[in-house]
PDB file of C-alpha atoms in Angstrom:
ATOM      1  CA  MET U   1     -20.904  -0.278-112.241  1.00  0.00           C
ATOM      2  CA  ASN U   2     -17.251  -0.169-111.680  1.00  0.00           C
ATOM      3  CA  SER U   3     -17.752   2.760-110.462  1.00  0.00           C
ATOM      4  CA  LYS U   4     -19.664   0.898-107.519  1.00  0.00           C
ATOM      5  CA  THR U   5     -18.021  -1.588-107.282  1.00  0.00           C
ATOM      6  CA  VAL U   6     -14.752   0.104-106.841  1.00  0.00           C
ATOM      7  CA  GLY U   7     -16.469   2.127-103.974  1.00  0.00           C
ATOM      8  CA  ALA U   8     -17.566  -0.948-101.824  1.00  0.00           C
ATOM      9  CA  GLY U   9     -14.424  -2.773-102.402  1.00  0.00           C
ATOM     10  CA  SER U  10     -12.712   0.987-100.708  1.00  0.00           C
ATOM     11  CA  SER U  11     -16.014   0.843 -98.260  1.00  0.00           C
ATOM     12  CA  ARG U  12     -14.840  -2.730 -96.682  1.00  0.00           C
ATOM     13  CA  ARG U  13     -11.763  -2.214 -97.139  1.00  0.00           C
ATOM     14  CA  GLY U  14     -12.079   0.796 -94.541  1.00  0.00           C
ATOM     15  CA  LEU U  15     -14.137  -0.920 -92.508  1.00  0.00           C
ATOM     16  CA  ARG U  16     -11.722  -3.830 -92.292  1.00  0.00           C
ATOM     17  CA  GLY U  17      -8.668  -1.202 -91.472  1.00  0.00           C
ATOM     18  CA  ALA U  18     -11.167   0.004 -89.093  1.00  0.00           C
ATOM     19  CA  VAL U  19     -11.495  -3.003 -87.149  1.00  0.00           C
ATOM     20  CA  LEU U  20      -7.400  -4.029 -87.461  1.00  0.00           C
ATOM     21  CA  GLY U  21      -6.436  -0.567 -85.918  1.00  0.00           C
ATOM     22  CA  ALA U  22      -8.889  -1.293 -83.295  1.00  0.00           C
ATOM     23  CA  THR U  23      -7.546  -4.669 -82.571  1.00  0.00           C
ATOM     24  CA  MET U  24      -3.986  -3.178 -82.796  1.00  0.00           C
ATOM     25  CA  VAL U  25      -4.765  -0.475 -80.225  1.00  0.00           C
ATOM     26  CA  ALA U  26      -6.257  -3.121 -78.219  1.00  0.00           C
ATOM     27  CA  ALA U  27      -3.236  -5.591 -77.759  1.00  0.00           C
ATOM     28  CA  LEU U  28      -1.159  -2.665 -77.347  1.00  0.00           C
ATOM     29  CA  LEU U  29      -2.656  -1.788 -74.343  1.00  0.00           C
ATOM     30  CA  THR U  30      -2.889  -5.571 -72.711  1.00  0.00           C
ATOM     31  CA  ALA U  31       0.895  -6.017 -73.913  1.00  0.00           C
ATOM     32  CA  THR U  32       1.213  -2.513 -71.918  1.00  0.00           C
ATOM     33  CA  ALA U  33      -0.934  -3.426 -68.643  1.00  0.00           C
ATOM     34  CA  CYS U  34       1.535  -6.750 -68.431  1.00  0.00           C
ATOM     35  CA  GLN U  35       4.681  -5.212 -68.507  1.00  0.00           C
ATOM     36  CA  PRO U  36       6.803  -4.944 -65.214  1.00  0.00           C
ATOM     37  CA  SER U  37       6.872  -1.604 -63.346  1.00  0.00           C
ATOM     38  CA  GLY U  38      10.635  -1.320 -63.204  1.00  0.00           C
ATOM     39  CA  GLY U  39      13.609  -3.541 -63.753  1.00  0.00           C
ATOM     40  CA  ASP U  40      13.756  -6.297 -61.204  1.00  0.00           C
ATOM     41  CA  GLY U  41      10.932  -8.362 -63.378  1.00  0.00           C
ATOM     42  CA  LYS U  42       8.100  -8.160 -60.774  1.00  0.00           C
ATOM     43  CA  ALA U  43       4.893  -6.902 -61.647  1.00  0.00           C
ATOM     44  CA  ALA U  44       3.474  -3.902 -59.822  1.00  0.00           C
ATOM     45  CA  ALA U  45       0.493  -4.946 -57.319  1.00  0.00           C
ATOM     46  CA  SER U  46      -3.037  -3.848 -58.250  1.00  0.00           C
ATOM     47  CA  PRO U  47      -4.165  -1.046 -55.741  1.00  0.00           C
ATOM     48  CA  THR U  48      -6.936  -3.434 -54.344  1.00  0.00           C
ATOM     49  CA  ALA U  49      -4.048  -5.703 -53.123  1.00  0.00           C
ATOM     50  CA  ALA U  50      -2.226  -2.923 -51.694  1.00  0.00           C
ATOM     51  CA  SER U  51      -4.382  -1.867 -49.828  1.00  0.00           C
ATOM     52  CA  SER U  52      -5.162  -5.357 -48.090  1.00  0.00           C
ATOM     53  CA  GLY U  53      -1.747  -5.666 -47.274  1.00  0.00           C
ATOM     54  CA  SER U  54      -1.747  -2.142 -45.467  1.00  0.00           C
ATOM     55  CA  ALA U  55      -4.671  -3.182 -43.272  1.00  0.00           C
ATOM     56  CA  SER U  56      -3.105  -6.265 -42.676  1.00  0.00           C
ATOM     57  CA  ALA U  57      -0.042  -4.248 -41.278  1.00  0.00           C
ATOM     58  CA  GLY U  58      -2.199  -2.324 -39.359  1.00  0.00           C
ATOM     59  CA  GLY U  59      -4.230  -4.888 -37.273  1.00  0.00           C
ATOM     60  CA  SER U  60      -0.610  -6.507 -36.035  1.00  0.00           C
ATOM     61  CA  THR U  61       0.816  -3.418 -34.830  1.00  0.00           C
ATOM     62  CA  SER U  62      -2.469  -2.737 -32.880  1.00  0.00           C
ATOM     63  CA  GLU U  63      -2.669  -6.422 -31.373  1.00  0.00           C
ATOM     64  CA  SER U  64       1.413  -6.020 -30.494  1.00  0.00           C
ATOM     65  CA  THR U  65       0.136  -2.733 -28.383  1.00  0.00           C
ATOM     66  CA  GLU U  66      -2.840  -4.515 -26.814  1.00  0.00           C
ATOM     67  CA  PRO U  67      -2.334  -6.049 -22.603  1.00  0.00           C
ATOM     68  CA  SER U  68      -1.108  -9.957 -23.005  1.00  0.00           C
ATOM     69  CA  GLY U  69      -4.378 -10.969 -21.071  1.00  0.00           C
ATOM     70  CA  ASP U  70      -2.489 -12.611 -18.147  1.00  0.00           C
ATOM     71  CA  SER U  71      -4.618 -12.016 -15.356  1.00  0.00           C
ATOM     72  CA  GLY U  72      -1.026 -12.034 -12.996  1.00  0.00           C
ATOM     73  CA  THR U  73       0.342  -8.825 -14.323  1.00  0.00           C
ATOM     74  CA  GLY U  74       0.666  -5.687 -12.606  1.00  0.00           C
ATOM     75  CA  SER U  75      -1.902  -7.024 -10.205  1.00  0.00           C
ATOM     76  CA  SER U  76       0.132  -6.914  -6.919  1.00  0.00           C
ATOM     77  CA  THR U  77      -2.028  -5.815  -3.917  1.00  0.00           C
ATOM     78  CA  THR U  78       0.740  -6.522  -1.170  1.00  0.00           C
ATOM     79  CA  GLY U  79      -0.142  -3.370   0.210  1.00  0.00           C
ATOM     80  CA  ALA U  80      -4.265  -3.947   0.878  1.00  0.00           C
ATOM     81  CA  GLY U  81      -3.465  -5.522   4.091  1.00  0.00           C
ATOM     82  CA  THR U  82      -6.694  -7.648   3.295  1.00  0.00           C
ATOM     83  CA  GLY U  83      -6.957 -11.614   3.051  1.00  0.00           C
ATOM     84  CA  ASP U  84      -5.874 -14.724   4.541  1.00  0.00           C
ATOM     85  CA  SER U  85      -3.307 -15.592   1.480  1.00  0.00           C
ATOM     86  CA  GLY U  86      -1.225 -12.418   2.784  1.00  0.00           C
ATOM     87  CA  GLU U  87      -0.953 -12.801   6.436  1.00  0.00           C
ATOM     88  CA  THR U  88       2.829 -12.729   7.818  1.00  0.00           C
ATOM     89  CA  GLY U  89       4.202 -12.369  11.477  1.00  0.00           C
ATOM     90  CA  GLY U  90       2.128 -15.348  12.903  1.00  0.00           C
ATOM     91  CA  GLY U  91      -1.210 -14.299  11.381  1.00  0.00           C
ATOM     92  CA  ASN U  92      -1.903 -10.655  12.218  1.00  0.00           C
ATOM     93  CA  GLY U  93      -4.391 -10.340   9.322  1.00  0.00           C
ATOM     94  CA  THR U  94      -2.035  -8.485   6.912  1.00  0.00           C
ATOM     95  CA  ALA U  95      -0.240  -8.469   4.240  1.00  0.00           C
ATOM     96  CA  TYR U  96       2.865  -6.824   6.691  1.00  0.00           C
ATOM     97  CA  ALA U  97       4.904  -8.771   9.664  1.00  0.00           C
ATOM     98  CA  ASP U  98       4.952  -7.568  13.321  1.00  0.00           C
ATOM     99  CA  CYS U  99       7.147  -4.769  14.351  1.00  0.00           C
ATOM    100  CA  GLU U 100      10.484  -5.752  15.976  1.00  0.00           C
ATOM    101  CA  VAL U 101      11.031  -4.127  19.135  1.00  0.00           C
ATOM    102  CA  THR U 102      15.091  -3.106  17.044  1.00  0.00           C
ATOM    103  CA  GLY U 103      12.547  -1.465  14.741  1.00  0.00           C
ATOM    104  CA  LEU U 104      10.815   1.141  16.676  1.00  0.00           C
ATOM    105  CA  ASN U 105      11.993   4.533  18.872  1.00  0.00           C
ATOM    106  CA  THR U 106      10.362   5.272  22.084  1.00  0.00           C
ATOM    107  CA  ALA U 107       9.388   8.214  23.308  1.00  0.00           C
ATOM    108  CA  VAL U 108       6.955   9.715  26.512  1.00  0.00           C
ATOM    109  CA  GLU U 109       4.989  12.741  26.645  1.00  0.00           C
ATOM    110  CA  LEU U 110       3.344  14.228  29.965  1.00  0.00           C
ATOM    111  CA  GLN U 111      -0.113  15.119  29.464  1.00  0.00           C
ATOM    112  CA  ASP U 112      -0.601  16.929  32.727  1.00  0.00           C
ATOM    113  CA  GLY U 113       0.046  20.629  33.437  1.00  0.00           C
ATOM    114  CA  SER U 114       2.511  22.063  35.078  1.00  0.00           C
ATOM    115  CA  GLY U 115       1.829  21.741  39.328  1.00  0.00           C
ATOM    116  CA  GLU U 116      -0.441  18.481  38.647  1.00  0.00           C
ATOM    117  CA  THR U 117       0.382  15.396  39.974  1.00  0.00           C
ATOM    118  CA  PRO U 118       2.123  13.337  36.928  1.00  0.00           C
ATOM    119  CA  ARG U 119      -0.861  10.484  35.386  1.00  0.00           C
ATOM    120  CA  HIS U 120      -1.528  10.633  31.903  1.00  0.00           C
ATOM    121  CA  PHE U 121       1.420   9.731  29.075  1.00  0.00           C
ATOM    122  CA  LEU U 122       1.192   9.466  25.493  1.00  0.00           C
ATOM    123  CA  LEU U 123       3.266   6.225  24.777  1.00  0.00           C
ATOM    124  CA  THR U 124       4.939   6.850  21.396  1.00  0.00           C
ATOM    125  CA  VAL U 125       6.562   4.493  19.161  1.00  0.00           C
ATOM    126  CA  THR U 126       8.101   4.945  15.547  1.00  0.00           C
ATOM    127  CA  ASN U 127       8.665   2.802  12.917  1.00  0.00           C
ATOM    128  CA  SER U 128      12.678   3.341  11.890  1.00  0.00           C
ATOM    129  CA  THR U 129      12.738   1.397   8.695  1.00  0.00           C
ATOM    130  CA  ARG U 130      11.416   1.799   4.977  1.00  0.00           C
ATOM    131  CA  THR U 131       8.937  -1.252   5.761  1.00  0.00           C
ATOM    132  CA  PRO U 132       5.221  -1.226   7.054  1.00  0.00           C
ATOM    133  CA  CYS U 133       5.156  -3.385  10.092  1.00  0.00           C
ATOM    134  CA  VAL U 134       2.390  -4.150  12.634  1.00  0.00           C
ATOM    135  CA  LEU U 135       0.918  -3.814  16.210  1.00  0.00           C
ATOM    136  CA  ASN U 136      -1.370  -5.920  17.853  1.00  0.00           C
ATOM    137  CA  ASP U 137      -3.443  -5.604  20.647  1.00  0.00           C
ATOM    138  CA  ALA U 138      -2.392  -3.630  23.615  1.00  0.00           C
ATOM    139  CA  PRO U 139       1.241  -3.609  24.912  1.00  0.00           C
ATOM    140  CA  GLN U 140       1.773  -5.544  28.145  1.00  0.00           C
ATOM    141  CA  VAL U 141       2.958  -2.405  29.897  1.00  0.00           C
ATOM    142  CA  ARG U 142       4.795  -3.055  33.537  1.00  0.00           C
ATOM    143  CA  LEU U 143       5.417   0.201  35.771  1.00  0.00           C
ATOM    144  CA  LYS U 144       8.417  -1.130  37.715  1.00  0.00           C
ATOM    145  CA  ALA U 145      11.639  -3.240  36.158  1.00  0.00           C
ATOM    146  CA  GLY U 146      11.711  -6.834  35.899  1.00  0.00           C
ATOM    147  CA  ASN U 147       8.957  -9.257  34.261  1.00  0.00           C
ATOM    148  CA  ASP U 148       8.302 -10.381  37.964  1.00  0.00           C
ATOM    149  CA  ALA U 149       6.477  -6.691  37.951  1.00  0.00           C
ATOM    150  CA  PRO U 150       2.879  -6.794  37.579  1.00  0.00           C
ATOM    151  CA  ILE U 151       1.232  -6.023  34.336  1.00  0.00           C
ATOM    152  CA  VAL U 152      -1.156  -2.724  33.807  1.00  0.00           C
ATOM    153  CA  ASP U 153      -4.768  -3.475  33.131  1.00  0.00           C
ATOM    154  CA  THR U 154      -6.384  -2.746  29.167  1.00  0.00           C
ATOM    155  CA  LEU U 155      -8.972   0.426  29.884  1.00  0.00           C
ATOM    156  CA  GLY U 156     -11.719  -2.348  28.516  1.00  0.00           C
ATOM    157  CA  GLU U 157     -10.962  -4.529  26.008  1.00  0.00           C
ATOM    158  CA  PRO U 158      -8.583  -3.998  23.527  1.00  0.00           C
ATOM    159  CA  ASP U 159      -8.656  -3.193  19.930  1.00  0.00           C
ATOM    160  CA  THR U 160      -8.537  -6.189  18.226  1.00  0.00           C
ATOM    161  CA  GLU U 161      -7.894  -4.292  14.595  1.00  0.00           C
ATOM    162  CA  PRO U 162      -4.258  -4.678  13.917  1.00  0.00           C
ATOM    163  CA  VAL U 163      -1.993  -0.960  13.524  1.00  0.00           C
ATOM    164  CA  VAL U 164      -0.271  -0.869  10.331  1.00  0.00           C
ATOM    165  CA  VAL U 165       2.855   1.231  11.139  1.00  0.00           C
ATOM    166  CA  GLU U 166       3.869   2.786   7.732  1.00  0.00           C
ATOM    167  CA  GLY U 167       7.828   3.193   7.633  1.00  0.00           C
ATOM    168  CA  GLY U 168       8.803   6.046   9.608  1.00  0.00           C
ATOM    169  CA  GLY U 169       5.760   6.228  10.822  1.00  0.00           C
ATOM    170  CA  LYS U 170       4.591   6.337  14.754  1.00  0.00           C
ATOM    171  CA  ALA U 171       1.629   4.596  17.068  1.00  0.00           C
ATOM    172  CA  TYR U 172       0.578   5.508  20.246  1.00  0.00           C
ATOM    173  CA  ALA U 173      -0.887   4.232  23.519  1.00  0.00           C
ATOM    174  CA  GLY U 174      -2.557   6.254  26.496  1.00  0.00           C
ATOM    175  CA  LEU U 175      -1.045   5.312  29.708  1.00  0.00           C
ATOM    176  CA  TYR U 176      -3.004   5.964  33.370  1.00  0.00           C
ATOM    177  CA  VAL U 177       0.009   5.782  36.621  1.00  0.00           C
ATOM    178  CA  PHE U 178      -1.331   7.308  39.221  1.00  0.00           C
ATOM    179  CA  GLY U 179      -5.254   7.513  40.971  1.00  0.00           C
ATOM    180  CA  ASN U 180      -4.593   7.876  44.777  1.00  0.00           C
ATOM    181  CA  ASP U 181      -5.821  10.990  45.762  1.00  0.00           C
ATOM    182  CA  GLU U 182      -5.230  10.727  49.316  1.00  0.00           C
ATOM    183  CA  GLY U 183      -2.087  13.525  50.653  1.00  0.00           C
ATOM    184  CA  GLY U 184      -0.500  13.166  53.848  1.00  0.00           C
ATOM    185  CA  GLU U 185       2.961  11.197  54.448  1.00  0.00           C
ATOM    186  CA  ALA U 186       1.775   8.459  52.822  1.00  0.00           C
ATOM    187  CA  GLU U 187       4.374   6.849  50.685  1.00  0.00           C
ATOM    188  CA  TYR U 188       3.764   5.184  47.072  1.00  0.00           C
ATOM    189  CA  ASP U 189       5.081   3.346  44.761  1.00  0.00           C
ATOM    190  CA  GLN U 190       7.557   5.286  42.536  1.00  0.00           C
ATOM    191  CA  SER U 191       8.776   4.262  38.793  1.00  0.00           C
ATOM    192  CA  ASP U 192      11.514   5.708  36.829  1.00  0.00           C
ATOM    193  CA  ARG U 193      10.233   4.093  33.496  1.00  0.00           C
ATOM    194  CA  PHE U 194       7.778   2.090  31.511  1.00  0.00           C
ATOM    195  CA  THR U 195       8.080  -0.866  29.507  1.00  0.00           C
ATOM    196  CA  ALA U 196       5.989  -2.395  26.825  1.00  0.00           C
ATOM    197  CA  THR U 197       5.980  -6.079  25.988  1.00  0.00           C
ATOM    198  CA  LEU U 198       4.705  -6.812  22.425  1.00  0.00           C
ATOM    199  CA  VAL U 199       1.775  -9.076  21.529  1.00  0.00           C
ATOM    200  CA  ALA U 200       2.348 -11.086  18.517  1.00  0.00           C
ATOM    201  CA  GLY U 201      -0.603 -11.453  16.183  1.00  0.00           C
ATOM    202  CA  GLU U 202      -1.765 -14.122  16.812  1.00  0.00           C
ATOM    203  CA  GLY U 203      -1.791 -13.006  20.912  1.00  0.00           C
ATOM    204  CA  THR U 204      -0.553 -16.088  22.287  1.00  0.00           C
ATOM    205  CA  GLU U 205       3.415 -14.848  21.610  1.00  0.00           C
ATOM    206  CA  LEU U 206       5.401 -11.745  22.747  1.00  0.00           C
ATOM    207  CA  SER U 207       7.829  -9.994  20.365  1.00  0.00           C
ATOM    208  CA  GLY U 208       9.901  -8.439  22.910  1.00  0.00           C
ATOM    209  CA  THR U 209       9.863  -5.623  25.226  1.00  0.00           C
ATOM    210  CA  LEU U 210      10.518  -1.352  24.589  1.00  0.00           C
ATOM    211  CA  ILE U 211      11.762   0.840  27.255  1.00  0.00           C
ATOM    212  CA  PHE U 212       9.890   4.022  28.050  1.00  0.00           C
ATOM    213  CA  ASP U 213      11.929   6.859  29.656  1.00  0.00           C
ATOM    214  CA  LEU U 214      10.393   9.515  31.345  1.00  0.00           C
ATOM    215  CA  PRO U 215       9.995  12.699  29.845  1.00  0.00           C
ATOM    216  CA  ASP U 216      12.547  15.434  30.524  1.00  0.00           C
ATOM    217  CA  GLY U 217      11.869  16.748  34.359  1.00  0.00           C
ATOM    218  CA  LEU U 218      10.600  13.704  35.804  1.00  0.00           C
ATOM    219  CA  ASP U 219      13.278  11.664  37.601  1.00  0.00           C
ATOM    220  CA  THR U 220      10.470   9.044  39.363  1.00  0.00           C
ATOM    221  CA  VAL U 221       6.349   9.193  39.079  1.00  0.00           C
ATOM    222  CA  SER U 222       3.955   7.313  41.792  1.00  0.00           C
ATOM    223  CA  VAL U 223       2.151   4.579  40.341  1.00  0.00           C
ATOM    224  CA  ASP U 224      -0.355   2.360  41.838  1.00  0.00           C
ATOM    225  CA  ASP U 225      -2.775  -0.383  40.697  1.00  0.00           C
ATOM    226  CA  ALA U 226      -5.447   1.900  39.396  1.00  0.00           C
ATOM    227  CA  ALA U 227      -3.090   2.543  36.446  1.00  0.00           C
ATOM    228  CA  ARG U 228      -4.441   1.709  32.852  1.00  0.00           C
ATOM    229  CA  VAL U 229      -3.263   1.728  29.490  1.00  0.00           C
ATOM    230  CA  ASN U 230      -5.439   2.233  26.287  1.00  0.00           C
ATOM    231  CA  GLY U 231      -4.419  -0.361  23.625  1.00  0.00           C
ATOM    232  CA  TRP U 232      -2.125   0.978  20.398  1.00  0.00           C
ATOM    233  CA  ALA U 233      -3.853   3.228  18.252  1.00  0.00           C
ATOM    234  CA  GLY U 234      -2.971   5.172  14.768  1.00  0.00           C
ATOM    235  CA  THR U 235      -3.506   8.697  16.223  1.00  0.00           C
ATOM    236  CA  GLU U 236      -2.780  10.749  19.216  1.00  0.00           C
ATOM    237  CA  GLY U 237      -5.999  11.450  19.711  1.00  0.00           C
ATOM    238  CA  LEU U 238      -7.377   7.613  19.974  1.00  0.00           C
ATOM    239  CA  ALA U 239      -4.954   6.847  22.095  1.00  0.00           C
ATOM    240  CA  MET U 240      -5.428   9.430  24.468  1.00  0.00           C
ATOM    241  CA  ARG U 241      -8.915  10.373  24.621  1.00  0.00           C
ATOM    242  CA  PRO U 242     -10.649   7.811  27.166  1.00  0.00           C
ATOM    243  CA  ILE U 243      -7.213   7.308  29.141  1.00  0.00           C
ATOM    244  CA  ILE U 244      -7.647  11.782  29.841  1.00  0.00           C
ATOM    245  CA  GLN U 245     -11.017  11.193  31.145  1.00  0.00           C
ATOM    246  CA  LEU U 246      -9.405   8.826  34.078  1.00  0.00           C
TER     247      LEU U 246
END
């Protein structure tokens, strides 16, 4: 009996010791988890909280690099030359002002071969500025000096589309000055230069007059009422093609 009694007591004490040991281990683990990670007294963040903070920071960075959504940013189209909102220079229908005579250089090139009667000329203007400008309709060309001289008729209807001359670029007009093929001793009017008055965008105003001196080797040329001018064009071919057929 005594031995059994002693044995039973030992078993209970052993079981109670095991339970107490497990309780103390759990308590120690709990205390350790609650200890601060450093000497600043702040508890270490859990992995889940750290991951959440990183994702939030990345989203903020991404948003800061996206466009602001302002529809007016970087949408300038002043070079398009279309739309009433860009009209300047008297309503020429583009985003650019009419060309001014002070910003244009002039040149004349004879288109007839050696020994032929000088009849066909290419008028060239060069935009000496850095800003595009506009030439409208056909120039009002006179073959004699003075504003009282008659204006040369246009060859057909002038092109109503304005010609935009880029900075440093060129525009052209074809000119036919003499149509009389009669020989003999007949005397014809002579001209030592041509003038061309620019037309404003609305077609009702004038914008100054250009002077075109004759090419080297020509002091004067014969002119008559058969003279015709082709309106401004962006290429030599477009300017001269209908004129050269006269």
